[in-house]
Structures are given as structure tokens and as C-alpha cells.
Amino acid sequence: MKINQITDAIFIGRIVKSEKSYSGTKPVFYQNKLKIDYSNDLPKGLVDRHLSIVYFICVNNTIYKIGQTSGKNGIRGCLNFYCSAGQDDPGPSRFTINALIRECLSKNDSVEIYIKYLEPIEVEISGISKTHNVMVPISAKCLEEVHLEEYRKITGANPSWNFQESGEPVPSYINENLATYRKMRAEARK
């Protein structure tokens, strides 16, 4: 499915390999992080806002992953987790997506990020002695589920990088690389 079929998705930017090499002392799997070249057309502060976000990782305009975040650091914080995997202690999902993005970049594919979001809503909460009006984010998980369900209805499957939702295993070589990397990091701590 092409991203242009989601007419209200907002282009955030392209993922590229950073020119800056790792300068720390811990073992790393990749010498260069990935980074986002953010679009100049974004409203000021959008990427850092605490919103309920569904994001789309696209390769050559095709949706490869649908995910969600409602982190306080916005889409920038979410994407930084993916981009730094291999220079920190990532979980399997982040390490896998980072590896797959790197494979695409090595073939000169374009890897782009799009989002849709919902603003926090005001709700009334009864406290101990009085009622409070507070702004709260809507469940980003709900946004992701709605988009995945519609994607499946249109295509008959999940996006190819939504391994968990598809019940599919991660490519074995990526799991092997993660195990090697974790061993390197563990041995360095001794």
C-alpha cells in the first residue's frame, strides 16, 4: 500500500545515515547512527509535542511499518530510539527496524516517515476534595489498531515490518546479530 492513499498523513522527513561516527568507549554494532532529515514544511515544534501519534515508515512510498507513540518527547523521541539502535542497548524490535532501514539505505531506497496525530483532550477528574480539568492524550495504541485493521482490509496482510502483529519471526540473521551485539556489550561490562 502506498502512503499517498492516506491523504491526511503528514510527511515528517527522511531517514539517512549520519556522517558523524561514534566517539564513545562502549562497543557498538554500527559506527554511525541513523538520523532524520526533517521536512522544512513542518509546523514549529510539531516533532517534539506530546501527542497521540500513529507513524508510518515507508520505503520508496510503500508502507513497511505502522506503529504508535504517545511519548512526552513526541515523534522525535520515538524516531531517535530507532535511529540509535546499535549504539545503545536496544530491544529486539528497535534493533530489527534499524537493521532493515540500513538495508534499504544501502540499496539507495528512500526511507520516509509520515504521521497522523490527535491532540490531547480535556477531561474532568474527580480528586480528593475537588474536580480538576486536565489535558490527557488519547490512546495512541487505538490509533495504531484502527490503521492496522484498515490496512489489513485493503491489502489482506499487515505491513511487512509489523512482525509482532503478523505473528512472523524476525529474520534469523538479525536475531543472530543482536545476540552477538549483546554479548559484546556484556563482555565489555566485565
XYZ file of C-alpha atoms in Angstrom:
190
model
C 0.000 0.000 0.000
C 1.332 3.414 -0.954
C 1.460 6.254 1.580
C -0.376 8.594 -0.826
C -3.506 6.503 -0.199
C -3.556 8.060 3.294
C -4.385 11.579 2.195
C -4.087 13.223 5.633
C -0.688 11.763 6.589
C 1.942 14.410 7.363
C 5.438 13.998 5.914
C 7.961 14.262 8.756
C 11.223 13.560 6.978
C 13.676 11.036 5.560
C 15.918 8.667 7.477
C 19.565 8.877 6.424
C 22.875 7.605 7.737
C 24.621 10.186 9.916
C 28.062 11.356 8.838
C 29.167 11.596 12.475
C 30.962 8.488 13.790
C 30.568 7.090 17.290
C 33.090 8.628 19.687
C 32.281 6.751 22.908
C 34.131 3.875 24.530
C 31.440 1.167 24.626
C 31.257 -1.446 21.880
C 28.745 -0.533 19.162
C 27.281 -2.512 16.312
C 27.162 0.481 13.975
C 29.739 3.275 13.889
C 27.194 5.752 12.501
C 23.708 6.345 13.822
C 20.771 6.898 11.580
C 19.220 10.355 11.664
C 16.127 12.143 10.423
C 16.326 14.900 7.868
C 13.178 16.706 8.986
C 10.953 18.437 6.456
C 11.237 22.219 6.388
C 7.447 22.419 5.957
C 6.584 21.159 9.455
C 4.820 23.479 11.888
C 7.234 24.785 14.524
C 7.559 22.361 17.456
C 5.380 19.594 15.970
C 8.036 16.869 16.212
C 8.581 17.478 19.949
C 4.943 17.779 21.050
C 3.329 15.247 23.370
C 0.631 13.940 21.045
C -1.078 10.644 20.294
C 0.706 9.571 17.122
C 0.423 6.801 14.569
C 3.513 6.698 12.362
C 4.255 5.124 9.023
C 7.736 4.037 7.981
C 7.744 3.987 4.194
C 10.268 2.676 1.713
C 10.009 4.212 -1.757
C 6.488 5.420 -0.837
C 5.299 1.946 0.236
C 4.202 1.478 3.870
C 6.503 -1.047 5.584
C 5.587 -0.373 9.244
C 2.718 1.157 11.156
C 3.462 1.999 14.786
C 2.352 4.302 17.568
C 3.763 6.570 20.220
C 2.427 8.909 22.850
C 5.770 9.647 24.470
C 6.386 13.047 26.022
C 9.189 13.718 23.515
C 6.876 13.361 20.530
C 7.752 11.731 17.245
C 11.365 12.928 17.574
C 11.825 10.834 20.728
C 10.242 7.791 19.098
C 12.381 8.049 15.967
C 15.566 8.650 17.962
C 15.028 5.252 19.624
C 15.032 3.596 16.200
C 17.955 5.670 14.920
C 20.262 4.984 17.878
C 19.716 1.206 17.994
C 23.106 -0.437 17.631
C 24.874 2.241 19.655
C 22.886 1.651 22.853
C 21.141 -1.341 24.441
C 18.088 -1.731 22.182
C 15.261 -4.206 22.407
C 14.722 -6.648 19.550
C 12.103 -4.526 17.773
C 14.242 -1.366 17.613
C 17.341 -3.305 16.575
C 15.369 -5.091 13.839
C 13.799 -1.957 12.353
C 17.168 -0.166 12.456
C 18.801 -3.081 10.600
C 16.048 -3.191 7.977
C 16.236 0.565 7.417
C 20.015 0.277 6.960
C 19.498 -2.460 4.360
C 17.133 -0.194 2.430
C 19.524 2.754 2.624
C 22.387 0.579 1.353
C 20.275 -0.056 -1.793
C 19.664 3.708 -2.139
C 15.999 3.301 -1.250
C 14.216 6.299 0.221
C 13.023 5.711 3.813
C 10.453 8.279 4.891
C 8.371 8.917 7.991
C 4.766 10.103 7.965
C 2.424 10.622 10.902
C -1.161 11.269 11.856
C -1.929 12.563 15.318
C -4.593 13.561 17.779
C -4.297 16.444 20.212
C -4.778 15.799 23.951
C -8.345 16.291 25.153
C -9.628 17.953 28.283
C -11.278 15.662 30.812
C -12.786 16.243 34.221
C -11.270 14.185 37.034
C -12.746 13.997 40.498
C -9.922 14.409 43.007
C -9.920 14.021 46.785
C -11.697 17.253 47.534
C -12.424 18.909 44.208
C -12.793 18.344 40.474
C -9.877 19.012 38.135
C -9.859 19.700 34.398
C -6.749 18.146 32.857
C -5.448 17.605 29.341
C -4.775 13.943 28.530
C -3.589 12.170 25.398
C -5.924 9.776 23.609
C -4.655 6.199 23.347
C -2.094 6.067 20.550
C -2.481 2.274 20.608
C -6.081 2.749 19.483
C -4.886 4.902 16.561
C -2.421 2.196 15.540
C -5.037 -0.569 15.791
C -7.515 1.347 13.615
C -4.889 1.932 10.934
C -3.610 -1.650 11.022
C -7.161 -3.004 10.755
C -7.909 -0.831 7.722
C -4.549 -1.696 6.164
C -5.330 -5.421 6.537
C -8.782 -4.957 4.978
C -7.264 -3.178 1.973
C -4.188 -5.387 1.449
C -5.055 -8.680 3.143
C -1.945 -8.564 5.360
C -0.020 -6.433 7.840
C 2.834 -4.185 6.687
C 5.946 -6.315 6.134
C 7.844 -4.883 9.136
C 4.959 -5.372 11.594
C 6.358 -8.767 12.630
C 4.665 -8.991 16.027
C 1.194 -8.204 14.691
C 1.680 -10.755 11.895
C 2.999 -13.454 14.215
C 6.029 -13.674 11.928
C 9.591 -14.203 13.131
C 12.235 -11.561 12.659
C 14.835 -12.617 10.055
C 17.231 -15.014 11.785
C 20.387 -13.123 10.752
C 19.077 -10.033 12.577
C 18.450 -12.065 15.740
C 21.965 -13.507 15.407
C 23.442 -10.011 15.006
C 21.538 -8.796 18.071
C 22.809 -11.752 20.124
C 26.389 -11.020 19.006
C 25.987 -7.352 19.848
C 24.512 -8.051 23.288
C 27.382 -10.418 24.025
C 29.920 -7.734 23.028
C 28.235 -5.215 25.330
C 28.012 -7.695 28.229
C 31.686 -8.693 27.936
C 32.723 -5.026 27.943
C 30.938 -4.521 31.290
C 33.006 -7.243 32.994
